[in-house]
Each structure stands twice: as C-alpha cells, then as structure tokens.
Amino acid sequence: MSDAPLDLAVVGLGAAGASLAHRLAGTGARFAVWEAPASSAARTQERTWCTWGPGAGPDAGPGPFGPLVAARWSRLRVVAPGGAVLHLDLGGWRYRMLRSTDVERAVRARLAAAGVPLVEAVVDELVPAPGGVRVGVGGPLARAVLDTRPVPLPRAPGTTTLLQHFLGHRVRAARPVFDPGAVTLMDFRVPQPAGGVAFGYVLPTSEREALVEYTEFSAGLLTGAQYRERLDAWTERAGFGALEVLGTEHGVIPMTDASFPGSDVPGVVRFGAAAGAVRPSTGYAFSVLQRQADALAARVAAGAPPVPPRPHGRRHLLMDAVLLAGIASGRLDGAAVLWRLFERNPVQRVLGFLDGATGPADDVRLMASSPRVPMLGAVAELGRRRALRR
C-alpha cells in the first residue's frame, strides 16, 4: 500500500462490508478493506443469509450475489401454535439462501483481481488526522472510513429493545423427513416467552439434510444448555427423529426502535447493523444492505460523500415501534399476530413488509388484518413509552 491517502477504507468483511466492497471494486475508487484475522474473536462468524423476491432463474438476486445462491425454494410453511399449517406458494418469487463463506470467498477474489488491498488485522482505533482518518494508530490515511464493526446497543428512555437470538444446527436425519421444496419459516409449536416470540425454522437442502434453528425474540439471552434443550425439544415435536449435527450457527441480533448514534470521529461513517440496517421488528438486514450498498457505490462513483441512504422509511419504523412495544409489553401475542398476517394476506405482501419494500396501501391492509383491540393497545403502549422521552 503506497503512502498516498486512500479514497476510502472499509472496516469489516461481514454482510455489510462484503456487500459494499464488492460494489466499490467497480467504481475506480482507491480503497482498502480491513478484516480481523481468522484466529481473532473479532472475526465475522460464519452465517447463513436469506433473502427473497421476484425471479426464479439460477442467477436471480440478491444484487450481484445471485450466482452464489446455495439453495432456493418456491414454497413456505408457517405452523400455528396449535399445529395448523399454512402452505404458501411464492409464485414467481423465490426464497434464497447464501452462505457467508461463499460470499466472502467471491468478494476476496474480486478485490484481488481489482488490486484492492485486504488487510488481515484487528482495527482497534480510528484516529482523526489532517486530510482524513488513520486506520489504527500510525496506520494508513483514508479520506473517509466506512466502519461496519458492531457498536454497543443503544438504549434510551421511551424506546423498546428486544434481542433476536438463535441456535441453529446443520443436520442429517436418519430417514427422509424434510421437504426440500419448502422452507418452514416459522413453527410456533414452542413455548412462547413472556414479552417475546419464539419459533422453529427449517431450511431443507435435501430430504435428509437441513438447517434447523430455534429462534427467540426477547429481552434476555438463554444459556447454551437452554438453547440446545429448546432446539432439541422442538425438532422432536416436529417429528424429525434422530439427527446428526454437522455444524452449528448461533448469534444475537438487535431489534430496537432506538436510534444508532453516528461515529464521533470526523470522516468515519457507520454502515450496516451499527447504523440501524437491521429491521427493528424482524431482525432482517441482508436485502436492505444490498440496496444501501448499491446507492453508496453510486455516490462514490459520482464523487459524492460516502453517506448511505436511510435503511428504513419512517412509516415502517413507526409500524416496527408499535409491534416492538406491543410484544415487549405483552399487549400483543407475537406468535398470533405473525400467524394472522400470513393467514390473511398474500405471502408476497407479508414478505415485502418484512423486507421494508411495501407501499402505504399494502401497509394499511396488513394493519387492518391484525387483531384490532390488541393492536390499539400496542399503539397506546408506544404512546406511553414515547411520553417518557419528553
């Protein structure tokens, strides 16, 4: 790396950093990427990422990563607490799975081909300096930094914070038990936490192999033993029989209507979950990161400041705040609300809402299909909480 200042530095090669770096490699910008070494606790963990949308072809979506899609499905299942099942046909849409290892490998190859440096190092500090920001004390100078590292979860009076936390096992069954054509998006036949939601999730890749996951939205985390107990109890109830565990995924994703603060270092722009990319009511982020990365790369190519667009519209954020306040306070039965949305709406409308892609008319229809009295109680709860801010 020469002594001339970089146009940009990207810190982190998770979903946000990889999505952005892939686009920046085609802009002509002079930039470099920093990622923690494989031996570091700061290294981005292996993940399975899912998106959905129009297009059934082998290279369709998301963004430039369509060729990396490891599996795609044309049907979804949602299972009610009592066992009723919705079978949902996606029509011309597909639910898609990517593996973080495949995305990172492809992005690293693209960076290498473009001559973009990728520095394997933990970035402990971003230091303001004349002409920009130094990446690490005494490190290279960049005119601007896109920082995708995690930040402390914001908590403020009048806001609601839940955590989406999960344990997933990649498994092989002793007999054919999975439907490889359908994703079980939410199976609510698990004990529901007070002030939260819990469900099982199945991404089948064959009749005998799948990712099975226990997911919970709640204010507190479980112990490792509790996650395993709940996952095992659900897979047994689902009738999957003996399962050989091939691999494990676990994580914690913030779900909050609190605002994420910007960096206090001039020239540093936060991007990704650290800048509120995670959808507050659902925990989804991958699709919005693709939209933001497209817009951000276009700004860089045009010579504009590298500032990403808002990840979510104000209307969706208001709806999210109502749902979070209602679920956390117990005014809304989260499992019942989610089941009812899928039961009473076209599946594309619900998935569009989960992705932040619905318009006002669809949002009105979604809210009209929700249980009216509990939803009014959730609105009142949000008003009460926001009054605390004044």
GROMACS .gro file of C-alpha atoms in nm:
model
  390
    1MET     CA    1   0.000   0.000   0.000
    2SER     CA    2   0.150   0.334  -0.104
    3ASP     CA    3   0.178   0.641   0.119
    4ALA     CA    4  -0.083   0.833  -0.085
    5PRO     CA    5  -0.415   0.870   0.102
    6LEU     CA    6  -0.685   0.619   0.019
    7ASP     CA    7  -1.017   0.747  -0.104
    8LEU     CA    8  -1.190   0.507   0.133
    9ALA     CA    9  -1.128   0.240   0.393
   10VAL     CA   10  -1.382  -0.033   0.466
   11VAL     CA   11  -1.354  -0.193   0.811
   12GLY     CA   12  -1.511  -0.537   0.840
   13LEU     CA   13  -1.600  -0.804   0.585
   14GLY     CA   14  -1.931  -0.930   0.718
   15ALA     CA   15  -2.257  -0.888   0.527
   16ALA     CA   16  -2.232  -0.507   0.520
   17GLY     CA   17  -1.860  -0.480   0.442
   18ALA     CA   18  -1.862  -0.757   0.180
   19SER     CA   19  -2.167  -0.614   0.003
   20LEU     CA   20  -2.010  -0.270  -0.010
   21ALA     CA   21  -1.660  -0.385  -0.105
   22HIS     CA   22  -1.797  -0.588  -0.397
   23ARG     CA   23  -1.961  -0.276  -0.542
   24LEU     CA   24  -1.671  -0.039  -0.470
   25ALA     CA   25  -1.437  -0.264  -0.668
   26GLY     CA   26  -1.619  -0.146  -0.981
   27THR     CA   27  -1.615   0.227  -0.910
   28GLY     CA   28  -1.249   0.312  -0.968
   29ALA     CA   29  -1.216   0.434  -0.610
   30ARG     CA   30  -0.881   0.377  -0.441
   31PHE     CA   31  -0.973   0.186  -0.127
   32ALA     CA   32  -0.866  -0.095   0.105
   33VAL     CA   33  -1.050  -0.339   0.331
   34TRP     CA   34  -0.964  -0.447   0.685
   35GLU     CA   35  -1.089  -0.775   0.833
   36ALA     CA   36  -0.992  -0.942   1.159
   37PRO     CA   37  -0.767  -1.250   1.127
   38ALA     CA   38  -0.930  -1.592   1.139
   39SER     CA   39  -0.776  -1.652   1.483
   40SER     CA   40  -0.934  -1.336   1.630
   41ALA     CA   41  -1.251  -1.328   1.838
   42ALA     CA   42  -1.343  -1.018   1.636
   43ARG     CA   43  -1.361  -1.221   1.315
   44THR     CA   44  -1.701  -1.227   1.145
   45GLN     CA   45  -1.868  -1.561   1.227
   46GLU     CA   46  -1.990  -1.794   0.954
   47ARG     CA   47  -2.355  -1.727   0.879
   48THR     CA   48  -2.642  -1.837   0.659
   49TRP     CA   49  -2.813  -1.537   0.498
   50CYS     CA   50  -3.158  -1.548   0.338
   51THR     CA   51  -3.342  -1.313   0.103
   52TRP     CA   52  -3.648  -1.336  -0.115
   53GLY     CA   53  -3.807  -1.164  -0.409
   54PRO     CA   54  -3.906  -1.190  -0.776
   55GLY     CA   55  -3.707  -1.408  -1.014
   56ALA     CA   56  -3.686  -1.785  -1.039
   57GLY     CA   57  -3.374  -1.809  -1.256
   58PRO     CA   58  -3.046  -1.961  -1.135
   59ASP     CA   59  -2.874  -1.620  -1.114
   60ALA     CA   60  -3.165  -1.414  -0.979
   61GLY     CA   61  -3.094  -1.187  -0.679
   62PRO     CA   62  -2.982  -1.067  -0.438
   63GLY     CA   63  -2.786  -0.793  -0.610
   64PRO     CA   64  -2.461  -0.925  -0.758
   65PHE     CA   65  -2.469  -1.239  -0.544
   66GLY     CA   66  -2.733  -1.430  -0.742
   67PRO     CA   67  -2.478  -1.683  -0.877
   68LEU     CA   68  -2.377  -1.761  -0.518
   69VAL     CA   69  -2.723  -1.866  -0.400
   70ALA     CA   70  -2.675  -2.209  -0.246
   71ALA     CA   71  -3.043  -2.306  -0.237
   72ARG     CA   72  -3.378  -2.160  -0.338
   73TRP     CA   73  -3.736  -2.253  -0.258
   74SER     CA   74  -4.074  -2.179  -0.418
   75ARG     CA   75  -4.289  -2.260  -0.114
   76LEU     CA   76  -4.309  -2.161   0.254
   77ARG     CA   77  -4.476  -2.320   0.556
   78VAL     CA   78  -4.598  -2.141   0.869
   79VAL     CA   79  -4.717  -2.354   1.161
   80ALA     CA   80  -4.953  -2.218   1.427
   81PRO     CA   81  -4.904  -2.286   1.799
   82GLY     CA   82  -5.184  -2.542   1.781
   83GLY     CA   83  -5.037  -2.720   1.478
   84ALA     CA   84  -5.241  -2.576   1.188
   85VAL     CA   85  -5.023  -2.533   0.880
   86LEU     CA   86  -5.025  -2.269   0.608
   87HIS     CA   87  -4.876  -2.384   0.278
   88LEU     CA   88  -4.774  -2.072   0.086
   89ASP     CA   89  -4.680  -2.075  -0.282
   90LEU     CA   90  -4.440  -1.794  -0.375
   91GLY     CA   91  -4.540  -1.790  -0.742
   92GLY     CA   92  -4.272  -1.603  -0.937
   93TRP     CA   93  -4.077  -1.528  -0.616
   94ARG     CA   94  -3.809  -1.739  -0.455
   95TYR     CA   95  -3.677  -1.765  -0.100
   96ARG     CA   96  -3.296  -1.782  -0.131
   97MET     CA   97  -3.010  -1.891   0.092
   98LEU     CA   98  -2.648  -1.779   0.076
   99ARG     CA   99  -2.355  -1.893   0.285
  100SER     CA  100  -2.131  -1.620   0.423
  101THR     CA  101  -1.824  -1.826   0.336
  102ASP     CA  102  -1.921  -1.829  -0.033
  103VAL     CA  103  -1.985  -1.454  -0.036
  104GLU     CA  104  -1.658  -1.375   0.140
  105ARG     CA  105  -1.462  -1.601  -0.095
  106ALA     CA  106  -1.614  -1.432  -0.401
  107VAL     CA  107  -1.553  -1.082  -0.265
  108ARG     CA  108  -1.192  -1.163  -0.177
  109ALA     CA  109  -1.137  -1.289  -0.533
  110ARG     CA  110  -1.294  -0.973  -0.678
  111LEU     CA  111  -1.078  -0.750  -0.460
  112ALA     CA  112  -0.763  -0.941  -0.555
  113ALA     CA  113  -0.846  -0.914  -0.926
  114ALA     CA  114  -0.901  -0.539  -0.888
  115GLY     CA  115  -0.577  -0.493  -0.693
  116VAL     CA  116  -0.759  -0.379  -0.378
  117PRO     CA  117  -0.558  -0.444  -0.058
  118LEU     CA  118  -0.723  -0.663   0.204
  119VAL     CA  119  -0.550  -0.622   0.539
  120GLU     CA  120  -0.587  -0.904   0.793
  121ALA     CA  121  -0.577  -0.709   1.119
  122VAL     CA  122  -0.798  -0.606   1.408
  123VAL     CA  123  -0.873  -0.234   1.389
  124ASP     CA  124  -0.865  -0.110   1.746
  125GLU     CA  125  -0.891   0.260   1.674
  126LEU     CA  126  -0.980   0.507   1.401
  127VAL     CA  127  -0.775   0.822   1.451
  128PRO     CA  128  -0.864   1.165   1.309
  129ALA     CA  129  -0.573   1.316   1.117
  130PRO     CA  130  -0.511   1.606   0.876
  131GLY     CA  131  -0.671   1.508   0.547
  132GLY     CA  132  -0.878   1.220   0.680
  133VAL     CA  133  -0.866   0.927   0.921
  134ARG     CA  134  -0.587   0.686   1.008
  135VAL     CA  135  -0.687   0.321   1.029
  136GLY     CA  136  -0.514   0.229   1.354
  137VAL     CA  137  -0.256   0.437   1.535
  138GLY     CA  138   0.008   0.525   1.278
  139GLY     CA  139  -0.182   0.331   1.012
  140PRO     CA  140  -0.270   0.428   0.653
  141LEU     CA  141  -0.460   0.750   0.590
  142ALA     CA  142  -0.802   0.742   0.424
  143ARG     CA  143  -1.012   1.041   0.329
  144ALA     CA  144  -1.317   0.857   0.469
  145VAL     CA  145  -1.385   0.530   0.652
  146LEU     CA  146  -1.691   0.306   0.627
  147ASP     CA  147  -1.699   0.129   0.962
  148THR     CA  148  -1.912  -0.186   0.983
  149ARG     CA  149  -1.794  -0.306   1.325
  150PRO     CA  150  -2.059  -0.371   1.594
  151VAL     CA  151  -2.136  -0.094   1.841
  152PRO     CA  152  -2.300  -0.104   2.185
  153LEU     CA  153  -2.676  -0.145   2.157
  154PRO     CA  154  -2.843   0.196   2.200
  155ARG     CA  155  -3.087   0.221   2.486
  156ALA     CA  156  -3.286   0.534   2.558
  157PRO     CA  157  -3.595   0.622   2.765
  158GLY     CA  158  -3.916   0.559   2.578
  159THR     CA  159  -3.768   0.307   2.335
  160THR     CA  160  -3.805  -0.070   2.315
  161THR     CA  161  -3.523  -0.319   2.273
  162LEU     CA  162  -3.553  -0.690   2.212
  163LEU     CA  163  -3.285  -0.933   2.101
  164GLN     CA  164  -3.323  -1.189   1.826
  165HIS     CA  165  -3.109  -1.477   1.947
  166PHE     CA  166  -3.085  -1.822   1.797
  167LEU     CA  167  -2.915  -2.158   1.781
  168GLY     CA  168  -2.909  -2.347   1.454
  169HIS     CA  169  -2.781  -2.695   1.371
  170ARG     CA  170  -2.697  -2.819   1.025
  171VAL     CA  171  -2.823  -3.173   1.049
  172ARG     CA  172  -2.854  -3.505   0.869
  173ALA     CA  173  -3.161  -3.713   0.951
  174ALA     CA  174  -3.162  -4.090   0.979
  175ARG     CA  175  -3.451  -4.107   0.732
  176PRO     CA  176  -3.615  -3.875   0.473
  177VAL     CA  177  -3.807  -3.623   0.688
  178PHE     CA  178  -3.761  -3.285   0.517
  179ASP     CA  179  -3.947  -3.136   0.220
  180PRO     CA  180  -3.666  -2.992   0.004
  181GLY     CA  181  -3.914  -2.773  -0.184
  182ALA     CA  182  -4.042  -2.574   0.114
  183VAL     CA  183  -3.894  -2.359   0.390
  184THR     CA  184  -4.057  -2.375   0.731
  185LEU     CA  185  -4.035  -2.004   0.800
  186MET     CA  186  -4.197  -2.006   1.144
  187ASP     CA  187  -4.314  -2.302   1.351
  188PHE     CA  188  -4.471  -2.163   1.667
  189ARG     CA  189  -4.508  -2.500   1.842
  190VAL     CA  190  -4.257  -2.398   2.108
  191PRO     CA  191  -4.313  -2.236   2.449
  192GLN     CA  192  -4.361  -1.863   2.397
  193PRO     CA  193  -4.151  -1.633   2.621
  194ALA     CA  194  -4.320  -1.358   2.819
  195GLY     CA  195  -4.281  -1.032   2.629
  196GLY     CA  196  -4.140  -1.207   2.325
  197VAL     CA  197  -4.181  -1.456   2.040
  198ALA     CA  198  -4.018  -1.793   1.969
  199PHE     CA  199  -4.033  -2.030   1.673
  200GLY     CA  200  -3.855  -2.307   1.486
  201TYR     CA  201  -3.710  -2.260   1.137
  202VAL     CA  202  -3.612  -2.515   0.872
  203LEU     CA  203  -3.401  -2.461   0.560
  204PRO     CA  204  -3.401  -2.804   0.391
  205THR     CA  205  -3.136  -2.880   0.129
  206SER     CA  206  -3.245  -3.241   0.071
  207GLU     CA  207  -3.489  -3.491   0.218
  208ARG     CA  208  -3.235  -3.576   0.487
  209GLU     CA  209  -3.030  -3.256   0.537
  210ALA     CA  210  -3.134  -2.914   0.662
  211LEU     CA  211  -3.051  -2.620   0.884
  212VAL     CA  212  -3.288  -2.640   1.183
  213GLU     CA  213  -3.297  -2.342   1.415
  214TYR     CA  214  -3.458  -2.228   1.739
  215THR     CA  215  -3.513  -1.850   1.730
  216GLU     CA  216  -3.637  -1.625   2.009
  217PHE     CA  217  -3.718  -1.254   2.026
  218SER     CA  218  -3.692  -1.148   2.390
  219ALA     CA  219  -3.519  -0.907   2.625
  220GLY     CA  220  -3.268  -1.158   2.765
  221LEU     CA  221  -3.045  -1.438   2.641
  222LEU     CA  222  -3.050  -1.808   2.733
  223THR     CA  223  -2.769  -2.033   2.843
  224GLY     CA  224  -2.605  -2.265   2.595
  225ALA     CA  225  -2.780  -2.563   2.754
  226GLN     CA  226  -3.120  -2.389   2.729
  227TYR     CA  227  -3.077  -2.322   2.356
  228ARG     CA  228  -2.989  -2.686   2.296
  229GLU     CA  229  -3.280  -2.810   2.508
  230ARG     CA  230  -3.533  -2.593   2.325
  231LEU     CA  231  -3.398  -2.677   1.981
  232ASP     CA  232  -3.396  -3.050   2.060
  233ALA     CA  233  -3.747  -3.039   2.211
  234TRP     CA  234  -3.884  -2.866   1.903
  235THR     CA  235  -3.717  -3.096   1.648
  236GLU     CA  236  -3.852  -3.394   1.843
  237ARG     CA  237  -4.202  -3.247   1.842
  238ALA     CA  238  -4.172  -3.176   1.470
  239GLY     CA  239  -4.109  -3.547   1.415
  240PHE     CA  240  -3.762  -3.527   1.261
  241GLY     CA  241  -3.633  -3.823   1.459
  242ALA     CA  242  -3.262  -3.883   1.521
  243LEU     CA  243  -3.046  -3.601   1.385
  244GLU     CA  244  -2.670  -3.600   1.332
  245VAL     CA  245  -2.531  -3.249   1.392
  246LEU     CA  246  -2.294  -3.144   1.113
  247GLY     CA  247  -2.238  -2.782   1.218
  248THR     CA  248  -2.366  -2.502   1.440
  249GLU     CA  249  -2.470  -2.139   1.399
  250HIS     CA  250  -2.562  -1.904   1.680
  251GLY     CA  251  -2.597  -1.530   1.715
  252VAL     CA  252  -2.765  -1.227   1.865
  253ILE     CA  253  -2.927  -0.954   1.652
  254PRO     CA  254  -3.057  -0.626   1.798
  255MET     CA  255  -3.422  -0.531   1.745
  256THR     CA  256  -3.480  -0.176   1.866
  257ASP     CA  257  -3.657   0.147   1.780
  258ALA     CA  258  -3.374   0.343   1.942
  259SER     CA  259  -3.152   0.546   1.709
  260PHE     CA  260  -2.797   0.428   1.648
  261PRO     CA  261  -2.552   0.716   1.702
  262GLY     CA  262  -2.308   0.818   1.434
  263SER     CA  263  -1.934   0.799   1.491
  264ASP     CA  264  -1.774   1.078   1.692
  265VAL     CA  265  -1.464   1.059   1.467
  266PRO     CA  266  -1.488   1.306   1.176
  267GLY     CA  267  -1.467   1.125   0.844
  268VAL     CA  268  -1.597   0.793   0.983
  269VAL     CA  269  -1.936   0.675   0.857
  270ARG     CA  270  -2.101   0.377   1.021
  271PHE     CA  271  -2.263   0.124   0.789
  272GLY     CA  272  -2.461  -0.194   0.848
  273ALA     CA  273  -2.612  -0.310   1.177
  274ALA     CA  274  -2.411  -0.039   1.353
  275ALA     CA  275  -2.612   0.219   1.157
  276GLY     CA  276  -2.957   0.067   1.203
  277ALA     CA  277  -2.969  -0.158   0.894
  278VAL     CA  278  -3.139  -0.436   1.091
  279ARG     CA  279  -3.516  -0.414   1.052
  280PRO     CA  280  -3.636  -0.340   1.408
  281SER     CA  281  -3.939  -0.570   1.409
  282THR     CA  282  -3.791  -0.867   1.223
  283GLY     CA  283  -3.411  -0.871   1.253
  284TYR     CA  284  -3.366  -0.892   0.873
  285ALA     CA  285  -3.090  -0.685   0.714
  286PHE     CA  286  -2.931  -0.856   0.412
  287SER     CA  287  -3.167  -0.719   0.146
  288VAL     CA  288  -3.158  -0.362   0.272
  289LEU     CA  289  -2.778  -0.381   0.281
  290GLN     CA  290  -2.783  -0.463  -0.091
  291ARG     CA  291  -2.996  -0.156  -0.164
  292GLN     CA  292  -2.777   0.066   0.053
  293ALA     CA  293  -2.454  -0.071  -0.098
  294ASP     CA  294  -2.582   0.000  -0.450
  295ALA     CA  295  -2.668   0.358  -0.358
  296LEU     CA  296  -2.345   0.414  -0.167
  297ALA     CA  297  -2.127   0.284  -0.450
  298ALA     CA  298  -2.313   0.507  -0.696
  299ARG     CA  299  -2.239   0.809  -0.476
  300VAL     CA  300  -1.871   0.718  -0.459
  301ALA     CA  301  -1.855   0.674  -0.837
  302ALA     CA  302  -2.013   1.018  -0.879
  303GLY     CA  303  -1.762   1.179  -0.642
  304ALA     CA  304  -2.023   1.247  -0.373
  305PRO     CA  305  -1.958   1.195   0.000
  306PRO     CA  306  -1.987   0.827   0.101
  307VAL     CA  307  -2.307   0.856   0.302
  308PRO     CA  308  -2.555   0.567   0.276
  309PRO     CA  309  -2.929   0.632   0.243
  310ARG     CA  310  -3.160   0.571   0.537
  311PRO     CA  311  -3.206   0.194   0.571
  312HIS     CA  312  -3.577   0.212   0.655
  313GLY     CA  313  -3.860   0.455   0.585
  314ARG     CA  314  -4.028   0.648   0.865
  315ARG     CA  315  -4.362   0.471   0.812
  316HIS     CA  316  -4.208   0.127   0.851
  317LEU     CA  317  -4.010   0.239   1.154
  318LEU     CA  318  -4.330   0.363   1.317
  319MET     CA  319  -4.502   0.032   1.248
  320ASP     CA  320  -4.199  -0.151   1.388
  321ALA     CA  321  -4.206   0.061   1.703
  322VAL     CA  322  -4.573  -0.030   1.758
  323LEU     CA  323  -4.503  -0.402   1.714
  324LEU     CA  324  -4.198  -0.396   1.941
  325ALA     CA  325  -4.380  -0.205   2.217
  326GLY     CA  326  -4.682  -0.431   2.191
  327ILE     CA  327  -4.484  -0.757   2.203
  328ALA     CA  328  -4.242  -0.647   2.475
  329SER     CA  329  -4.527  -0.524   2.698
  330GLY     CA  330  -4.736  -0.836   2.643
  331ARG     CA  331  -5.019  -0.638   2.483
  332LEU     CA  332  -4.962  -0.830   2.160
  333ASP     CA  333  -4.928  -1.206   2.127
  334GLY     CA  334  -4.642  -1.203   1.879
  335ALA     CA  335  -4.699  -1.556   1.752
  336ALA     CA  336  -5.070  -1.490   1.697
  337VAL     CA  337  -5.003  -1.161   1.515
  338LEU     CA  338  -4.746  -1.312   1.280
  339TRP     CA  339  -4.965  -1.616   1.209
  340ARG     CA  340  -5.261  -1.391   1.132
  341LEU     CA  341  -5.058  -1.173   0.893
  342PHE     CA  342  -4.964  -1.478   0.687
  343GLU     CA  343  -5.315  -1.626   0.714
  344ARG     CA  344  -5.497  -1.312   0.591
  345ASN     CA  345  -5.260  -1.163   0.334
  346PRO     CA  346  -5.087  -1.270   0.013
  347VAL     CA  347  -4.749  -1.410   0.108
  348GLN     CA  348  -4.567  -1.158  -0.113
  349ARG     CA  349  -4.728  -0.872   0.082
  350VAL     CA  350  -4.609  -1.009   0.415
  351LEU     CA  351  -4.258  -1.083   0.287
  352GLY     CA  352  -4.247  -0.736   0.132
  353PHE     CA  353  -4.328  -0.586   0.470
  354LEU     CA  354  -4.063  -0.797   0.644
  355ASP     CA  355  -3.817  -0.663   0.386
  356GLY     CA  356  -3.931  -0.300   0.410
  357ALA     CA  357  -4.048  -0.295   0.049
  358THR     CA  358  -4.425  -0.241   0.085
  359GLY     CA  359  -4.609   0.079  -0.003
  360PRO     CA  360  -4.873   0.265   0.203
  361ALA     CA  361  -5.169   0.072   0.059
  362ASP     CA  362  -5.021  -0.268   0.143
  363ASP     CA  363  -4.923  -0.149   0.490
  364VAL     CA  364  -5.279  -0.035   0.559
  365ARG     CA  365  -5.409  -0.378   0.450
  366LEU     CA  366  -5.156  -0.552   0.674
  367MET     CA  367  -5.251  -0.348   0.977
  368ALA     CA  368  -5.623  -0.399   0.903
  369SER     CA  369  -5.567  -0.775   0.914
  370SER     CA  370  -5.407  -0.757   1.260
  371PRO     CA  371  -5.613  -0.815   1.577
  372ARG     CA  372  -5.768  -0.471   1.626
  373VAL     CA  373  -5.805  -0.437   2.003
  374PRO     CA  374  -5.455  -0.568   2.090
  375MET     CA  375  -5.307  -0.351   1.815
  376LEU     CA  376  -5.477  -0.043   1.958
  377GLY     CA  377  -5.331  -0.141   2.294
  378ALA     CA  378  -4.986  -0.160   2.132
  379VAL     CA  379  -5.033   0.189   1.987
  380ALA     CA  380  -5.128   0.315   2.333
  381GLU     CA  381  -4.821   0.144   2.481
  382LEU     CA  382  -4.595   0.312   2.226
  383GLY     CA  383  -4.752   0.647   2.310
  384ARG     CA  384  -4.692   0.587   2.680
  385ARG     CA  385  -4.328   0.498   2.620
  386ARG     CA  386  -4.265   0.795   2.395
  387ALA     CA  387  -4.416   1.025   2.655
  388LEU     CA  388  -4.122   0.923   2.877
  389ARG     CA  389  -3.885   1.091   2.631
  390ARG     CA  390  -4.030   1.435   2.692
   0.00000   0.00000   0.00000
